[in-house]
PDB file of C-alpha atoms in Angstrom:
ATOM      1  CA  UNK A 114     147.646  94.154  81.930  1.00 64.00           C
ATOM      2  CA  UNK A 115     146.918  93.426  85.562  1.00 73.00           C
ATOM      3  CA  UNK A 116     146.873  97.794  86.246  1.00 73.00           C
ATOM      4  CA  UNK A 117     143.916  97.535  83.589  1.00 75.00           C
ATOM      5  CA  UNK A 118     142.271  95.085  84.992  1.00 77.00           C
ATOM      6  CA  UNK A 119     142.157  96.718  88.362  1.00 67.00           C
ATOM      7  CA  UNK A 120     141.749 100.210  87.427  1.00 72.00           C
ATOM      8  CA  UNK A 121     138.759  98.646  85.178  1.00 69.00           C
ATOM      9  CA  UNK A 122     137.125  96.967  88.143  1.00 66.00           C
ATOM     10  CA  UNK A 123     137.937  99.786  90.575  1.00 71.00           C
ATOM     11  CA  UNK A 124     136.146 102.046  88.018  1.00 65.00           C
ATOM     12  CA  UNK A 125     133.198  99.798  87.679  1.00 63.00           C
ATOM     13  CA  UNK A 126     132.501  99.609  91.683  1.00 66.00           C
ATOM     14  CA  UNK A 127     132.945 102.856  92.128  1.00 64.00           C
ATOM     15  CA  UNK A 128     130.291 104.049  89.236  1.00 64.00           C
ATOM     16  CA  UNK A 129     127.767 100.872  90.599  1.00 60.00           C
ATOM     17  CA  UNK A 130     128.213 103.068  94.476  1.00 56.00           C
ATOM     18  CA  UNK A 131     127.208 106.161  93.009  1.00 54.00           C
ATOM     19  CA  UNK A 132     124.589 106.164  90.459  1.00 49.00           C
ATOM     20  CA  UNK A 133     121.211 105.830  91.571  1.00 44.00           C
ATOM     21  CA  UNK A 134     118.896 102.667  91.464  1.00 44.00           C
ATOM     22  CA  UNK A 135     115.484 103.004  91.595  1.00 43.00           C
ATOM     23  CA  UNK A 136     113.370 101.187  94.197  1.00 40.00           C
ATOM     24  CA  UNK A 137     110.502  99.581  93.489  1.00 40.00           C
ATOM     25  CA  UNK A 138     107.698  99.187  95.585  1.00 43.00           C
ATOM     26  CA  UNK A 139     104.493  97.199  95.703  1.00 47.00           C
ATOM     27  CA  UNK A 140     101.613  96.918  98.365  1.00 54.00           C
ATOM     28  CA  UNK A 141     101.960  93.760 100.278  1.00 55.00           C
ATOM     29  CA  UNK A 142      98.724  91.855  99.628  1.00 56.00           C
ATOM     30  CA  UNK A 143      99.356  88.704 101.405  1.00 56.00           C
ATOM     31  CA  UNK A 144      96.737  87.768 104.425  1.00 53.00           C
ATOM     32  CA  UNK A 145      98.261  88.079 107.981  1.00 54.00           C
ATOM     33  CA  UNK A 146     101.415  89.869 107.053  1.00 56.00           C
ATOM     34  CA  UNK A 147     100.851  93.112 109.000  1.00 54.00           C
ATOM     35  CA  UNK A 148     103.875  94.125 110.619  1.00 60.00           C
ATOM     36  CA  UNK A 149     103.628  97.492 112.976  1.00 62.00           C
ATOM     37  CA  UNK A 150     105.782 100.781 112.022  1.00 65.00           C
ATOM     38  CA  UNK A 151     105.388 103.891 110.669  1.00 65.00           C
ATOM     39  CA  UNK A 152     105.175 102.126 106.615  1.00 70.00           C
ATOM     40  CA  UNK A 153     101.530 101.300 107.427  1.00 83.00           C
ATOM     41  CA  UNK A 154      98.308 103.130 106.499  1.00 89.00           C
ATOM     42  CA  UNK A 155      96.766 105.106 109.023  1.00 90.00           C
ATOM     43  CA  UNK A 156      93.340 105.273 107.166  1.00 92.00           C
ATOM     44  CA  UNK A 157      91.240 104.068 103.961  1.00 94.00           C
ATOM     45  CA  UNK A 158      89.408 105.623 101.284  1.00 95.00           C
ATOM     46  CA  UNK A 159      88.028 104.883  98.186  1.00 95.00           C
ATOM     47  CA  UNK A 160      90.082 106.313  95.450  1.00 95.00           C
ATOM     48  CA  UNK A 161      87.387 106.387  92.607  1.00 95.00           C
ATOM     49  CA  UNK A 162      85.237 109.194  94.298  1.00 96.00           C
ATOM     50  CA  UNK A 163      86.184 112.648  95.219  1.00 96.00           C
ATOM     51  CA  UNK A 164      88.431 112.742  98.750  1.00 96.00           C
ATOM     52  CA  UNK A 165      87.940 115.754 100.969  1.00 96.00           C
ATOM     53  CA  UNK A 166      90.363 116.226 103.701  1.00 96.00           C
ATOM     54  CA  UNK A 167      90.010 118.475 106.737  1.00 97.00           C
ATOM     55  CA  UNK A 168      92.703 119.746 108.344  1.00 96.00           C
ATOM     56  CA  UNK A 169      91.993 120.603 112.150  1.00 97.00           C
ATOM     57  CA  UNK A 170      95.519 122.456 113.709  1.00 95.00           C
ATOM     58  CA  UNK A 171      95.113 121.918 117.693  1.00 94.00           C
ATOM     59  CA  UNK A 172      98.847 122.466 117.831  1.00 90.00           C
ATOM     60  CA  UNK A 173      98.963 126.072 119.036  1.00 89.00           C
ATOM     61  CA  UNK A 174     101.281 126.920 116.575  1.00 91.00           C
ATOM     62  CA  UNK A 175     100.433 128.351 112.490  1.00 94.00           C
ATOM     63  CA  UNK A 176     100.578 125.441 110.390  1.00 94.00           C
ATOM     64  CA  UNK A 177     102.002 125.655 106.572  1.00 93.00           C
ATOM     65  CA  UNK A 178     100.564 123.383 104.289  1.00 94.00           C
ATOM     66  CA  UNK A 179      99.921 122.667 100.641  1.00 93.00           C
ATOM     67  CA  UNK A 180      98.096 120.345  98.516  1.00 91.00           C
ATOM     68  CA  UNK A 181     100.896 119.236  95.976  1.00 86.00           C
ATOM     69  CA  UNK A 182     101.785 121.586  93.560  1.00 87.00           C
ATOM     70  CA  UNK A 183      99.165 124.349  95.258  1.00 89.00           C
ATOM     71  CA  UNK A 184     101.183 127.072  96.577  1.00 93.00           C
ATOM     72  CA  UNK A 185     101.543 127.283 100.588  1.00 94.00           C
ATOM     73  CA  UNK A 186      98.747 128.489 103.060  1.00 95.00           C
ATOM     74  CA  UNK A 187      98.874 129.131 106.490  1.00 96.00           C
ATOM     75  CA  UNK A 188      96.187 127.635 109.235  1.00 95.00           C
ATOM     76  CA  UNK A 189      95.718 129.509 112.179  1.00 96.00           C
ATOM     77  CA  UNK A 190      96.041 127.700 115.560  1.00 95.00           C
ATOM     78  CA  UNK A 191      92.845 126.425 116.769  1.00 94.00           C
ATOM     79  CA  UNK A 192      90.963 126.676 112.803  1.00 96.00           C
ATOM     80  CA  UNK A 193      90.346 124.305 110.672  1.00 96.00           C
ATOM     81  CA  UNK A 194      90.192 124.081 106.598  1.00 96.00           C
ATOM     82  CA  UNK A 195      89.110 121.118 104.412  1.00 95.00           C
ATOM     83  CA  UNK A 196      89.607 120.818 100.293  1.00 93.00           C
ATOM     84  CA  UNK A 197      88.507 118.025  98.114  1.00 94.00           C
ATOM     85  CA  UNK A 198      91.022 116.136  95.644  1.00 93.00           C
ATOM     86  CA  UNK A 199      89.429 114.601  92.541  1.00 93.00           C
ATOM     87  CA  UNK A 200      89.161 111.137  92.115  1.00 93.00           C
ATOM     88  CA  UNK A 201      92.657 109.018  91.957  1.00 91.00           C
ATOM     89  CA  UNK A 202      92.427 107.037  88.350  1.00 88.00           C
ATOM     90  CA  UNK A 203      96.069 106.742  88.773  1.00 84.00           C
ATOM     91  CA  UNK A 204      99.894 106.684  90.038  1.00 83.00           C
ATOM     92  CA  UNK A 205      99.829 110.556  88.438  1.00 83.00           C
ATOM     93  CA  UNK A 206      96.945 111.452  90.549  1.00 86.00           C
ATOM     94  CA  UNK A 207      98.264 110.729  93.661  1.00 90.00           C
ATOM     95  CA  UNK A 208      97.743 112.985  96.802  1.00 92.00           C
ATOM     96  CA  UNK A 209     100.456 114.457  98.692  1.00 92.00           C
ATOM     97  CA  UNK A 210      99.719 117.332 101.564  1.00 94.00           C
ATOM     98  CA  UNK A 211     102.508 118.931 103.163  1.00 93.00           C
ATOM     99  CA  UNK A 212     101.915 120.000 106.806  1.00 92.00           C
ATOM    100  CA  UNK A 213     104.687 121.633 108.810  1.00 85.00           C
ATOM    101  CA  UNK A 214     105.619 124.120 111.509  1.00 87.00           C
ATOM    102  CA  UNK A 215     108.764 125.963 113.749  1.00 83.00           C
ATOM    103  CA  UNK A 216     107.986 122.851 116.124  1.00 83.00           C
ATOM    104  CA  UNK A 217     107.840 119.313 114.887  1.00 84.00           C
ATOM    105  CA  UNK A 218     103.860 117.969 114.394  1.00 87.00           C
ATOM    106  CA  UNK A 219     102.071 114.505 114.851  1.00 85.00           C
ATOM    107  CA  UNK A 220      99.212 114.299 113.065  1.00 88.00           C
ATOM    108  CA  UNK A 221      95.876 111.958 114.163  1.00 91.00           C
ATOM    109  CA  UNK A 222      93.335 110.153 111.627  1.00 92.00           C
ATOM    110  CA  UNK A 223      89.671 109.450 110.952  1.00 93.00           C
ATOM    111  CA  UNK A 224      87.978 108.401 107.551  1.00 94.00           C
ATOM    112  CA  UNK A 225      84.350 108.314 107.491  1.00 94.00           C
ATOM    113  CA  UNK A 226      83.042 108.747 104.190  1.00 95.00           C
ATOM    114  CA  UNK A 227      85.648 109.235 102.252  1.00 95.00           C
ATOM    115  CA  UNK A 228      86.162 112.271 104.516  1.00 97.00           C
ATOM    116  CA  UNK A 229      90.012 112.493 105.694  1.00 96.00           C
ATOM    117  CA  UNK A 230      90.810 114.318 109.235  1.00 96.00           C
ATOM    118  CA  UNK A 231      93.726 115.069 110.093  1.00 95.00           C
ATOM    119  CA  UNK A 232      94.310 116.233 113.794  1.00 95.00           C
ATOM    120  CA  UNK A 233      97.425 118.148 114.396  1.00 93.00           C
ATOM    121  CA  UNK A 234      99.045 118.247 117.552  1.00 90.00           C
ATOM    122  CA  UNK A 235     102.007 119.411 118.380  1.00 86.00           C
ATOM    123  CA  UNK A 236     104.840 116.925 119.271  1.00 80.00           C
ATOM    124  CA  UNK A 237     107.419 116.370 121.934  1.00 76.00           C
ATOM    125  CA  UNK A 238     110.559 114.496 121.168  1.00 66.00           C
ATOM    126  CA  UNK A 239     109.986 111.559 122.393  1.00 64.00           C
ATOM    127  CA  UNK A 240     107.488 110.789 119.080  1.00 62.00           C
ATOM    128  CA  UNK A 241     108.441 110.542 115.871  1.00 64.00           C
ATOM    129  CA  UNK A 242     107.353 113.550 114.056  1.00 71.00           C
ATOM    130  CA  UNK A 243     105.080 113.981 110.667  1.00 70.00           C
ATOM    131  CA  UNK A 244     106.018 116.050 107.731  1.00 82.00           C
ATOM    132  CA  UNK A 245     102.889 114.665 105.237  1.00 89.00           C
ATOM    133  CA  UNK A 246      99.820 113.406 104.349  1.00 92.00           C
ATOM    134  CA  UNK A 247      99.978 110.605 101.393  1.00 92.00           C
ATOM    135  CA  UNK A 248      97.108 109.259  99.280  1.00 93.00           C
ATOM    136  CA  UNK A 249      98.310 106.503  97.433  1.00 92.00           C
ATOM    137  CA  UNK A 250      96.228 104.958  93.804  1.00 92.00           C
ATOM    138  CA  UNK A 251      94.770 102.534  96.182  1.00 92.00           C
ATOM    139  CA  UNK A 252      93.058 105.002  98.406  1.00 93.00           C
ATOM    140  CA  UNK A 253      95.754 104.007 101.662  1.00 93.00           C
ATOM    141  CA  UNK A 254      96.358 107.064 103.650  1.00 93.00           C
ATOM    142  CA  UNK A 255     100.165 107.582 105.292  1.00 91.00           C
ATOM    143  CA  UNK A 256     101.702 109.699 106.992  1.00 86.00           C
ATOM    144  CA  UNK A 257     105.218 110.449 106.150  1.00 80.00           C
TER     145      UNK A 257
END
């Protein structure tokens, strides 16, 4: 009886470690709770009008990038493109832009407008790099 019970509770921890749990997560509208790291917006829109975003590469390197689920293009170093995203009625209509090179890529902010720029620069190693540009339901812009 007691190998049961073990085997039963070494079977139940074991499945708990491995299956996934999903993580919920929730804008933090409190007053005066800012708290500085990389989980913070870098800029604001408003998510009920059309978003255009301009890319400017200043990185000296080509630049993939896509507009989620838009196949890949390529910016030249020293160009610039822009494209405009609908208006975000929703968690489906979220915004995610995929920007990434050979070399690791820090990427600089302005919203004006409901006009996104995005500077690219290239990065050293001492920064934390930047793989993507997020536009959440809310209109928050991050940088993931």
């Amino acid at each position: 009886m007691k190998l049961k019970t073990l085997t039963a509770a070494i079977l139940l921890a074991s499945i708990t470690l491995v299956s996934s749990t999903a993580v919920l997560s929730q804008p933090n509208r409190r007053s005066n709770s800012y708290a500085p790291g990389f989980w913070q917006p870098k800029a604001q829109v408003n998510p009920k009008l059309p978003i255009t975003v301009m890319l400017l590469n200043q990185s000296q390197l080509p630049v993939k990038y896509n507009l989620t689920p838009n196949p890949e293009r390529i910016l030249a170093p020293s160009s610039a493109t822009q494209f405009t995203i609908r208006a975000i009625d929703g968690i489906a209509d979220i915004a995610s832009i995929n920007i990434y090179a050979d070399n690791e890529l820090l990427y600089d902010y302005n919203a004006n407008n409901n006009v996104v720029m995005v500077r690219i620069r290239q990065s050293d190693s001492k920064f934390r790099a930047d793989k993507a540009v997020y536009i959440d339901e809310e209109g928050r812009v991050y940088s993931f």
